[in-house]
Coordinates of C-alpha atoms in Angstrom, one line a residue:
Chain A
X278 CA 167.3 96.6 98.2
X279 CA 165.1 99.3 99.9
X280 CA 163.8 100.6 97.1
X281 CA 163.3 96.9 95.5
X282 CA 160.3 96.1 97.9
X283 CA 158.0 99.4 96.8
X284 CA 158.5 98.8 93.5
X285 CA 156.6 95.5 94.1
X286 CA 154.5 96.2 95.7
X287 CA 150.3 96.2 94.2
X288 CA 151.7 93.2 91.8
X289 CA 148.5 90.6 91.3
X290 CA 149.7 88.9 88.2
X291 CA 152.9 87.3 86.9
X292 CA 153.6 87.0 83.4
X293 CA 157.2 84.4 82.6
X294 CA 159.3 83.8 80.0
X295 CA 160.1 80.7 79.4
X296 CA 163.7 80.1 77.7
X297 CA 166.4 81.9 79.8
X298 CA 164.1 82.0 83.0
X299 CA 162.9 78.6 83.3
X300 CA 165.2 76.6 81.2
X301 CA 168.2 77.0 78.7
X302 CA 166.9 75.2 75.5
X303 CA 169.7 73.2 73.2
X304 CA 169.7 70.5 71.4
X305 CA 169.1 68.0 74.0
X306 CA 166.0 69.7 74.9
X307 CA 167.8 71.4 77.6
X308 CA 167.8 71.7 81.4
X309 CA 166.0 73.9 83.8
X310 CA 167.5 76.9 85.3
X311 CA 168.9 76.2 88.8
X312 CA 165.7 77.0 91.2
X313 CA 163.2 77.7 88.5
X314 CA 161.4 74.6 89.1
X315 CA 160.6 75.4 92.5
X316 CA 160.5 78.8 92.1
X317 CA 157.6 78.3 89.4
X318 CA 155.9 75.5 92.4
X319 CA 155.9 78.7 94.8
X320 CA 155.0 81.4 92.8
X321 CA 151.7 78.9 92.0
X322 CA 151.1 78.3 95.5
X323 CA 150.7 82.1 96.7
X324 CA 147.9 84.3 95.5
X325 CA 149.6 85.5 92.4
X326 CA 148.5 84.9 89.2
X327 CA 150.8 83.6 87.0
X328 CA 150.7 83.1 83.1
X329 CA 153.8 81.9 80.8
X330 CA 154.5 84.6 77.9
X331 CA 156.6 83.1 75.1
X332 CA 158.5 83.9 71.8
X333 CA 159.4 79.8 71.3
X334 CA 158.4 79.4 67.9
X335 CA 160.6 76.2 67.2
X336 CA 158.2 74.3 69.2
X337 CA 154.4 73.7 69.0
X338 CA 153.0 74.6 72.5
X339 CA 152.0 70.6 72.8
X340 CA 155.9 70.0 72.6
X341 CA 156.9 73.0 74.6
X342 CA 155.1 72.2 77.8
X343 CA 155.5 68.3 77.1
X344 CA 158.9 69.2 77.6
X345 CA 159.0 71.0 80.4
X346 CA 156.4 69.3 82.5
X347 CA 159.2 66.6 81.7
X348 CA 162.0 68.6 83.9
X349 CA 159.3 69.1 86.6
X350 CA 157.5 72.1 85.9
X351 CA 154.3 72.6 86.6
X352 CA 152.9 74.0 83.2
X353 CA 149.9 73.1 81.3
X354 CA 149.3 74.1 77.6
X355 CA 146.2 76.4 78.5
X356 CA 148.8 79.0 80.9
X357 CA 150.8 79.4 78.0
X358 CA 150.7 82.6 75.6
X359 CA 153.2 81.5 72.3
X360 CA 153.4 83.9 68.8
X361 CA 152.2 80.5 66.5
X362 CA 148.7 79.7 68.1
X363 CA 148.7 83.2 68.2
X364 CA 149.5 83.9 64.3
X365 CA 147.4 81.0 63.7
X366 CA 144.1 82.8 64.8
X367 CA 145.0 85.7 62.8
X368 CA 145.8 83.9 59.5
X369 CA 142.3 82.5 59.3
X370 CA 140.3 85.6 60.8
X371 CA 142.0 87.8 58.1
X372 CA 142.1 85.1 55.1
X373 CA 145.4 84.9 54.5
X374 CA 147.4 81.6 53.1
X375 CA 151.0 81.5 54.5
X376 CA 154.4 80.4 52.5
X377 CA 155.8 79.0 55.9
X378 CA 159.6 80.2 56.8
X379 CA 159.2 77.8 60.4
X380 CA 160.9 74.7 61.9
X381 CA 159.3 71.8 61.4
X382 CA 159.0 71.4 64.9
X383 CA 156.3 74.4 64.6
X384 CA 154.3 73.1 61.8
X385 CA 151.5 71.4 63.4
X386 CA 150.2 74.7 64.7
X387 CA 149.6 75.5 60.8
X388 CA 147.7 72.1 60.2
X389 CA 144.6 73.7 59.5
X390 CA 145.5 76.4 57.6
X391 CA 145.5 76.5 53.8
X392 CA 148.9 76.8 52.4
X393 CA 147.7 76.9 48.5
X394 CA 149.0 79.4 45.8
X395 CA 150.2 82.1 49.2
X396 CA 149.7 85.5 49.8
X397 CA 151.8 86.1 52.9
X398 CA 154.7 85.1 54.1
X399 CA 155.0 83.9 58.0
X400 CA 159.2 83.7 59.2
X401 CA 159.7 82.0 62.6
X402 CA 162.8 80.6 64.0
X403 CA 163.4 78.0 61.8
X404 CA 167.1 77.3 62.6
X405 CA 168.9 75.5 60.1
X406 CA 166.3 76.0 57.9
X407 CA 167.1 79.4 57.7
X408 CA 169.3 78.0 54.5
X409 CA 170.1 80.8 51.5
X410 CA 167.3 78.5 49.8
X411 CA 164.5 78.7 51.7
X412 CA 165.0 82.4 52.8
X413 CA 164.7 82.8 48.7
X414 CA 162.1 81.6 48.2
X415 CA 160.5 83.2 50.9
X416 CA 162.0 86.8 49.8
X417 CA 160.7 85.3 45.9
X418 CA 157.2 84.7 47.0
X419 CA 157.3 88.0 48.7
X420 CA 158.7 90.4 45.3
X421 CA 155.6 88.2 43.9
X422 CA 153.1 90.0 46.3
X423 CA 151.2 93.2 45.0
X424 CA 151.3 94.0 48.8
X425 CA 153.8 92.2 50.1
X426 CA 152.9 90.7 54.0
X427 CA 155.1 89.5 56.4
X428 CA 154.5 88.1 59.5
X429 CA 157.5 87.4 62.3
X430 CA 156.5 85.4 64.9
X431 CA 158.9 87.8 67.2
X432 CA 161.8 89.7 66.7
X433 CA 164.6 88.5 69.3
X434 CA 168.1 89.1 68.1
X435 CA 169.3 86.0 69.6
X436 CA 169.0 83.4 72.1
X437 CA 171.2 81.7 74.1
X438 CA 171.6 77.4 73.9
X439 CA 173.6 75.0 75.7
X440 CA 176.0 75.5 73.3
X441 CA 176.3 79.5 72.9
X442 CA 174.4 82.6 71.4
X443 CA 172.3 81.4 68.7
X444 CA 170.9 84.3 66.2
X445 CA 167.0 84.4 66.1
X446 CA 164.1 85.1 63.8
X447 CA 164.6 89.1 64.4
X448 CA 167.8 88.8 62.1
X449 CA 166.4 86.8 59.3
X450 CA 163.3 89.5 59.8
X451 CA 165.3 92.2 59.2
X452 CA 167.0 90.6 56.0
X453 CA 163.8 90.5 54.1
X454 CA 162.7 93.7 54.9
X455 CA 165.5 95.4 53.9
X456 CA 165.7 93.0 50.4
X457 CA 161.9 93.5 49.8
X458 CA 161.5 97.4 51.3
X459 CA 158.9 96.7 53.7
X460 CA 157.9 96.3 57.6
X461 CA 156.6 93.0 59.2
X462 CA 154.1 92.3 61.2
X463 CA 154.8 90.7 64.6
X464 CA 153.3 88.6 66.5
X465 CA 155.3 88.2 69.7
X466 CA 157.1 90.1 72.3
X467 CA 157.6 93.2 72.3
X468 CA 154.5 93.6 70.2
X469 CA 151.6 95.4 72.9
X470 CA 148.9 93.6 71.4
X471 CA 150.8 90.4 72.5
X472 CA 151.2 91.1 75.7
X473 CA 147.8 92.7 75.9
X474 CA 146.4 89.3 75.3
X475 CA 148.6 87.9 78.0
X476 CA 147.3 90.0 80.9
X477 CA 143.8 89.8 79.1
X478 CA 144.1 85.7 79.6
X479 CA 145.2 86.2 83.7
X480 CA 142.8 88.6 84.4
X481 CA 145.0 91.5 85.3
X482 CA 146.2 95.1 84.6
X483 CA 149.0 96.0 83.0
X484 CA 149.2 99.2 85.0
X485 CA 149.8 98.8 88.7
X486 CA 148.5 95.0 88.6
X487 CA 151.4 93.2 86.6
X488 CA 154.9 92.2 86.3
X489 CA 157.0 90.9 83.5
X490 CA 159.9 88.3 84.4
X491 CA 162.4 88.0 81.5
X492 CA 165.9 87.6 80.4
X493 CA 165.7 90.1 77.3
X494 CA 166.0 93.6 78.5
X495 CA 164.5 95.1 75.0
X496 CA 161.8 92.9 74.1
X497 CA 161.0 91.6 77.8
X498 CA 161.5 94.6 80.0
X499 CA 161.4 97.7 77.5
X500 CA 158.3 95.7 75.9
X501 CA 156.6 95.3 79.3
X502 CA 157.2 98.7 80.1
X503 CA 155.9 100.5 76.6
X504 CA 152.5 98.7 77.6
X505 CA 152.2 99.7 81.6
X506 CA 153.6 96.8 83.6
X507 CA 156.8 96.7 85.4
X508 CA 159.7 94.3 84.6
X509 CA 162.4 92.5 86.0
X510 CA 165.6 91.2 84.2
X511 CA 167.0 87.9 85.7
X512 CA 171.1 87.3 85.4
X513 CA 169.8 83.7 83.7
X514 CA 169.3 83.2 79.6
X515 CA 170.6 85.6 77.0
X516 CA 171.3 88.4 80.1
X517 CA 174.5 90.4 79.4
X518 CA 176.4 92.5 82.1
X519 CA 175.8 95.0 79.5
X520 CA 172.1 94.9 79.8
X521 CA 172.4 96.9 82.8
X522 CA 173.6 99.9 81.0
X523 CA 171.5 99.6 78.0
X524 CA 170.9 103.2 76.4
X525 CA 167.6 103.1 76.4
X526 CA 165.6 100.2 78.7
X527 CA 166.1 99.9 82.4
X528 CA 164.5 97.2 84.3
X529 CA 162.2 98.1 87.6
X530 CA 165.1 95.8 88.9
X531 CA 167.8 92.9 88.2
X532 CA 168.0 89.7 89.8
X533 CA 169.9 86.8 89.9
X534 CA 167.5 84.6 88.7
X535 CA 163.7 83.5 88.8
X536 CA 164.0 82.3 92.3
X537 CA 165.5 85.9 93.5
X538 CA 162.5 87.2 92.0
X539 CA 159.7 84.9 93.6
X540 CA 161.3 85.9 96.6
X541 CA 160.9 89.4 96.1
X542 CA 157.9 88.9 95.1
X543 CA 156.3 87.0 97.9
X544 CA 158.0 89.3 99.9
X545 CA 156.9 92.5 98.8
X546 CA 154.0 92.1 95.6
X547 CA 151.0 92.1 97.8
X548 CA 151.7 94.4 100.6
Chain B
X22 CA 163.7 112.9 24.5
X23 CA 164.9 116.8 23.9
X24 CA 165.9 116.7 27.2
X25 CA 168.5 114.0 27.1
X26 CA 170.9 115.9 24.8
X27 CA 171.3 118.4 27.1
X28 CA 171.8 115.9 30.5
X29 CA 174.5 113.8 28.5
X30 CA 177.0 117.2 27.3
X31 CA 179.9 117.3 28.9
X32 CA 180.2 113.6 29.8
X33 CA 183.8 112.8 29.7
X34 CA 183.9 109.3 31.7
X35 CA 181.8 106.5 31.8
X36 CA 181.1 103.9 34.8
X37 CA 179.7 101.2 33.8
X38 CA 177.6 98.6 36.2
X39 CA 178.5 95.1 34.5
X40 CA 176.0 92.5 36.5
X41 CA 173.0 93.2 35.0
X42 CA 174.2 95.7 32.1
X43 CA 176.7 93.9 30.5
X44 CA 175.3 90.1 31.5
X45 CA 172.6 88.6 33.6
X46 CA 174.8 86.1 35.7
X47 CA 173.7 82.6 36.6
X48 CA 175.1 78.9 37.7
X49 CA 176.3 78.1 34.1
X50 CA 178.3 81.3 33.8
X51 CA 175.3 84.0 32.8
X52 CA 174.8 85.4 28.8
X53 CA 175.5 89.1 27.6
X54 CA 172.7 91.4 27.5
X55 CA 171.4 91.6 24.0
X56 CA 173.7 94.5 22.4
X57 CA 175.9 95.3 25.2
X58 CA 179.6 93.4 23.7
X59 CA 178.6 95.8 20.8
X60 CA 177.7 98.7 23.2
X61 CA 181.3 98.7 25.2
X62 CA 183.2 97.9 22.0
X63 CA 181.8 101.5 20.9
X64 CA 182.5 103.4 23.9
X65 CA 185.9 102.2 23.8
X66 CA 186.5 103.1 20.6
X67 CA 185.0 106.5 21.0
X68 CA 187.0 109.7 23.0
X69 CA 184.6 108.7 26.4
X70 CA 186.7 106.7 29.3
X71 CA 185.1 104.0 30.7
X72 CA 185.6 102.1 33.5
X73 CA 183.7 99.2 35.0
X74 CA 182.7 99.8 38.8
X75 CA 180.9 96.4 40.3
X76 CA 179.7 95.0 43.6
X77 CA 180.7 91.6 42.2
X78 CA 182.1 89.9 45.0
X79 CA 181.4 86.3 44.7
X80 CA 184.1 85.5 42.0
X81 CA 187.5 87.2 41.9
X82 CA 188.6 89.7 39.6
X83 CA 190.3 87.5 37.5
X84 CA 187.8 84.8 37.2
X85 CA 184.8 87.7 36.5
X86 CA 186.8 88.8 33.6
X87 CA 187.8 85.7 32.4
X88 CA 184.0 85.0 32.0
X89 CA 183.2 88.3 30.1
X90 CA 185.7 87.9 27.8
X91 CA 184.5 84.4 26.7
X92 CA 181.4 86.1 26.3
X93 CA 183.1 88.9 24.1
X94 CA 183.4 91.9 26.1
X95 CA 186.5 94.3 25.4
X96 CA 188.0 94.1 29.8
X97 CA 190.8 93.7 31.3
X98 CA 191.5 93.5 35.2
X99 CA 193.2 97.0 35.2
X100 CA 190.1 98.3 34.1
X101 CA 187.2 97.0 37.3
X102 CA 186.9 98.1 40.2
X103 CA 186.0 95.9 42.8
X104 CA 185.1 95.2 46.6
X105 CA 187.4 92.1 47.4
X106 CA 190.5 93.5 45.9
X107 CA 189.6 97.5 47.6
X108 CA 188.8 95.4 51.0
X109 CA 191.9 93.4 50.8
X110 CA 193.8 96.5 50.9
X111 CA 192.1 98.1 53.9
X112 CA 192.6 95.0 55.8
X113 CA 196.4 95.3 55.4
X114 CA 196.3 99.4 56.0
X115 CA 194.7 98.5 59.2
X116 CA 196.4 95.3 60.5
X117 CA 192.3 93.8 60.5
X118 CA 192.4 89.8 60.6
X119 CA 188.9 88.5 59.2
X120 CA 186.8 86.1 59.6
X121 CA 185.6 85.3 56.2
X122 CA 182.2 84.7 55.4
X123 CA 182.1 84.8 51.6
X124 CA 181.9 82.6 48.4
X125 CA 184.8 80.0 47.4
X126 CA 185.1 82.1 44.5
X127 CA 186.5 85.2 46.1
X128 CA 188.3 83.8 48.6
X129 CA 191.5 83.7 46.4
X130 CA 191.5 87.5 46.7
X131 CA 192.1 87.8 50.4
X132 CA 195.1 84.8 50.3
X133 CA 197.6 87.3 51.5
X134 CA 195.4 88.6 54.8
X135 CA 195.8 86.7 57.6
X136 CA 192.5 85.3 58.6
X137 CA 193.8 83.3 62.3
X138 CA 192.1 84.7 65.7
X139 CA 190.0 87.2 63.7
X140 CA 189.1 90.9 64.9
X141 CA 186.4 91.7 62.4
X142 CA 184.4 89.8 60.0
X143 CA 183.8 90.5 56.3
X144 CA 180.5 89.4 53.9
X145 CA 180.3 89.1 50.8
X146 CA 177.7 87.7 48.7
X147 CA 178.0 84.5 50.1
X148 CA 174.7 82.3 47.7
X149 CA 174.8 79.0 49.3
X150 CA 177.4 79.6 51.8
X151 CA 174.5 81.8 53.4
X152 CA 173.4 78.6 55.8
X153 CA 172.7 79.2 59.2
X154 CA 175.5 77.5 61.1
X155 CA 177.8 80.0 59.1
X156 CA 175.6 83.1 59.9
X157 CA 175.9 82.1 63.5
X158 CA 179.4 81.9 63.1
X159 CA 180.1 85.1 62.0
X160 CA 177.6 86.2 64.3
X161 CA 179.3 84.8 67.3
X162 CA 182.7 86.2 66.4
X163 CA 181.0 89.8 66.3
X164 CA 179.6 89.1 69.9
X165 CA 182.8 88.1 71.1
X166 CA 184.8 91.4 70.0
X167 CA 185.2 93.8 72.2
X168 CA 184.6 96.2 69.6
X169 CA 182.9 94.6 66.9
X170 CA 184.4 95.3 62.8
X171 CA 181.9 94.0 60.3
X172 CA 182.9 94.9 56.6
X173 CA 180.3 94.1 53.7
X174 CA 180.7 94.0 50.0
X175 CA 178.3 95.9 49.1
X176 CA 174.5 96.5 50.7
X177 CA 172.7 95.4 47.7
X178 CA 169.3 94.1 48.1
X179 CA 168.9 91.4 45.5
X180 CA 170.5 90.7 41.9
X181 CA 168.7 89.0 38.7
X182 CA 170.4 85.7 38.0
X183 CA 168.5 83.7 34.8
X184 CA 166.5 81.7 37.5
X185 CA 164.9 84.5 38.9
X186 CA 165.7 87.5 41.7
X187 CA 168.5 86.2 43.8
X188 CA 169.2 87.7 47.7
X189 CA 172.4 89.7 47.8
X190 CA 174.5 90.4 50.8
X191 CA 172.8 93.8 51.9
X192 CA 170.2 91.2 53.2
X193 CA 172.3 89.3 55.6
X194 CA 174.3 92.5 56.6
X195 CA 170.9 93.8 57.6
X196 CA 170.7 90.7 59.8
X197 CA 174.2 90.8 61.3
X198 CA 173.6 94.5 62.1
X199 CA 170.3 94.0 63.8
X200 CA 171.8 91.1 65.7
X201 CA 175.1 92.3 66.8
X202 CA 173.4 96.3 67.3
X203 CA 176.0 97.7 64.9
X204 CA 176.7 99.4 62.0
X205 CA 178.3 97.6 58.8
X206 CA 181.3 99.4 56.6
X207 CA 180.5 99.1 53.1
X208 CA 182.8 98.7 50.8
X209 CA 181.3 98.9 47.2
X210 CA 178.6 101.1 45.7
X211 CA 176.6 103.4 47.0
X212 CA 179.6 104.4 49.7
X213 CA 181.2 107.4 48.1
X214 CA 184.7 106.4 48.7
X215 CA 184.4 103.3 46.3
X216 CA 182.6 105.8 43.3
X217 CA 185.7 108.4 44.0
X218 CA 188.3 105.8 43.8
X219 CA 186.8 104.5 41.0
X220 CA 186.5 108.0 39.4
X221 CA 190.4 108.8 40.4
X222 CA 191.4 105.3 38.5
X223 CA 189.5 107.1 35.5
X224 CA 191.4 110.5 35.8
X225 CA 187.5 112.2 35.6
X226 CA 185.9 114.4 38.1
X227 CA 182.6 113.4 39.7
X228 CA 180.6 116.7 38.9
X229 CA 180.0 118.1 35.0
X230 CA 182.0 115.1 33.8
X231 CA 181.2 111.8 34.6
X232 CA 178.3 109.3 34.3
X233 CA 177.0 106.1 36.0
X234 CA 175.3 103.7 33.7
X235 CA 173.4 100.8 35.7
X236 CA 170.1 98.6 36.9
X237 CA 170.2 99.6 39.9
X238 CA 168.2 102.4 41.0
X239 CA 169.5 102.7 44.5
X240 CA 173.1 101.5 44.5
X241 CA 174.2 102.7 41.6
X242 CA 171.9 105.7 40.3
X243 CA 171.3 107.3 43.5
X244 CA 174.5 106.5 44.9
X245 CA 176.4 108.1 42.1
X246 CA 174.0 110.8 42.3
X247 CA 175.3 111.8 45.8
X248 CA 178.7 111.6 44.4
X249 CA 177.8 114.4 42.1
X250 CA 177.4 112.6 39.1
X251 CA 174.9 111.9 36.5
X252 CA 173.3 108.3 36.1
X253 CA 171.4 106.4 33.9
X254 CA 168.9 103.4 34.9
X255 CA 168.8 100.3 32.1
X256 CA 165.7 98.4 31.9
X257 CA 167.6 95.4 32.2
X258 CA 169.0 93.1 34.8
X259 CA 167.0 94.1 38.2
X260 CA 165.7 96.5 37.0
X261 CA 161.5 96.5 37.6
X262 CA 159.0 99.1 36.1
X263 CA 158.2 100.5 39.7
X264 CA 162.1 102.1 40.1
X265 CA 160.9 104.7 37.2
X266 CA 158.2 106.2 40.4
X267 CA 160.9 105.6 43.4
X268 CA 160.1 107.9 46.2
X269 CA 163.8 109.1 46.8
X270 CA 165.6 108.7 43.6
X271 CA 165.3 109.9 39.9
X272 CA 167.8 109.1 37.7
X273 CA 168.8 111.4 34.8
X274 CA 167.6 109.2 32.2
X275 CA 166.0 105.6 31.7
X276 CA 167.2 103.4 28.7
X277 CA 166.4 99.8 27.6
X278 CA 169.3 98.8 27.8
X279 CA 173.3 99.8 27.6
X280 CA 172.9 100.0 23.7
X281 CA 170.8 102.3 24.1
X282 CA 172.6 104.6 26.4
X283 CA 175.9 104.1 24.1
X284 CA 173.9 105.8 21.2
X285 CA 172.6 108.7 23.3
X286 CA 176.1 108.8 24.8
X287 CA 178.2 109.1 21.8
X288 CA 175.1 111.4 20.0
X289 CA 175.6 113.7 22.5
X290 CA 178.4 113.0 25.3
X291 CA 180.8 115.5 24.1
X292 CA 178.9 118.6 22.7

């Protein structure tokens, strides 16, 4: 644990995942992550800055933090980075029309965006609508494309619900690039430019300044780390004993969960 | 078209691709390819073997060449080589007890395996039966092996039904790789060990003798290329103009259609 409180120390600016370090989503809506409410309160109350860094693309961000200001979280929409506001922006600035491959829950951050006679195709989590159906028509209106474009909002493997490991966009992602022979776009963790906007939001550094909190040791902590910051993995979410072998990420440091890590941190970050 | 005499001398065998070449499939049971009953009936009646080698796997043996022969075609079980029957077999040669995630139409061809607390999972072109809940399934059984088996019928990309480009199982392997952070066996074309048994069936050797006739331009052309033989792409089935400038494969001729290879075939196969 020595070693634990260097590494922490020059942090000014927290960035948090959301699902598997403040809550466990299902179908419910959930429930918060034992301490994570308080932990959040704290972390708030000390001179960090703090900013929430998301791949939930099931959920507008208006749901999202509904929700979670519902379990007691003190989260508004404005602290919150998320991959469809974000792809939403980039749809209009480069002109593009999207065939949309997203839950419904996520639609409403497309509401102003022309959907007409497509020229892209955007893939989110869409759960059960992943169907052999829709993902057609999707790979269809792709094969139709001179240049085909895809855009993932992330590229998680899986996630974990109340009721188990549930496979994520990155999978369905993968399927139609291999069927159509091309790379997508992502907007999302582990992309830089994503997190890039993050720190550029909060004010802060990547390099010596900030610290990413997840429970995904690729596109959390090996993310985080391609761009500069530090990392932590918590023992909460989609964490696998595993994780701390992985071949090729390893976290600035493991912890229990987020309240382990606020500790730490208000122990250690600005000394 | 000097060239092509001397590319076609020495065949001795023929493997013929049958979704695609032979007939375009499709929910009311497909249609023969304009001139390929004729085309088979020739080869058959000429000194060239020929054996059909498919990636089929959503209807069983039996039921696929129950269908061609309503359509005409000269087939008979003995005569296709398969992936359900060729995976049923390594199942039993090593004591491997699937979880099945494959079409109601091949399922009949794994009735002798025992399927109860599964140690690997095998796809197949699924169609419908591609729904979420059951790609998490099969997910979830990988995650829970300590070392996780996943066998696929074939990697193919898509297929060409008469609606329109369908997604095949290479697709949703993809996805289960990426997922699970594995590596699929595939049982079908372009692994070698399916073209070599299929060429041992035949009693024909790879190099100087044989030849692959079929749409697809990585599967079965380039595949059978690495095998040593020759191929021929039709420009039927999946076939689309852009496989004629593919970066990584060339095949050793291109022909409308199986017709059209038969002629070239029997003009100068044997000289």
């Amino acid at each position: 644990m020595a070693a634990w409180g260097k590494r922490l120390a020059g942090v000014r600016g927290v960035l948090l995942d959301i699902s598997g370090v403040l809550y466990d989503g299902g179908e419910d809506g959930g429930a918060p992550i034992r301490g994570s409410v308080e932990a959040v309160a704290r972390l708030k109350q000390s001179r960090l800055k703090v900013r929430f860094c998301t791949n939930e693309s099931q959920k507008s961000r208006q749901e999202l933090v509904g929700l979670l200001r519902r379990q007691g979280f003190d989260i508004s929409e404005g602290e919150v980075t998320a991959p469809a506001p974000a792809t939403s922006l980039i749809l209009k600035e480069r002109g593009l029309r999207p065939h949309l491959l997203v839950h419904d829950g996520v639609r409403s951050e497309f509401g102003q965006i022309d959907t007409s006679n497509p020229n892209c195709v955007v893939i989110a989590d869409a759960g059960e609508g992943f169907s052999y159906q829709n993902m057609n028509k999707a790979f269809r209106v792709l094969m139709e494309l001179e240049k085909p474009v895809l855009i993932s909002l992330g590229k998680g493997r899986y996630y974990k619900e109340t009721s188990g490991l549930m496979l994520d966009v990155g999978a369905y992602m993968k399927a139609l690039e291999y069927a159509c022979g091309i790379e997508a776009e992502v907007v999302g963790k582990p992309s830089p430019e994503y997190f890039q906007s993050a720190l550029k939001e909060m004010g802060v550094e990547a390099h010596e300044q900030a610290i990413m909190i997840g429970d995904d040791i690729v596109g959390d902590v090996g993310g985080a780390q391609r761009c500069g910051m530090r990392a932590l993995q918590v023992r909460t979410g989609k964490f696998r004993p595993s994780d701390e072998q992985h071949p090729e990420v390893k976290a600035d440091g493991y912890v229990d969960n987020l309240a382990e890590a606020v500790d730490l941190l208000l122990q250690h970050a600005t000394k």
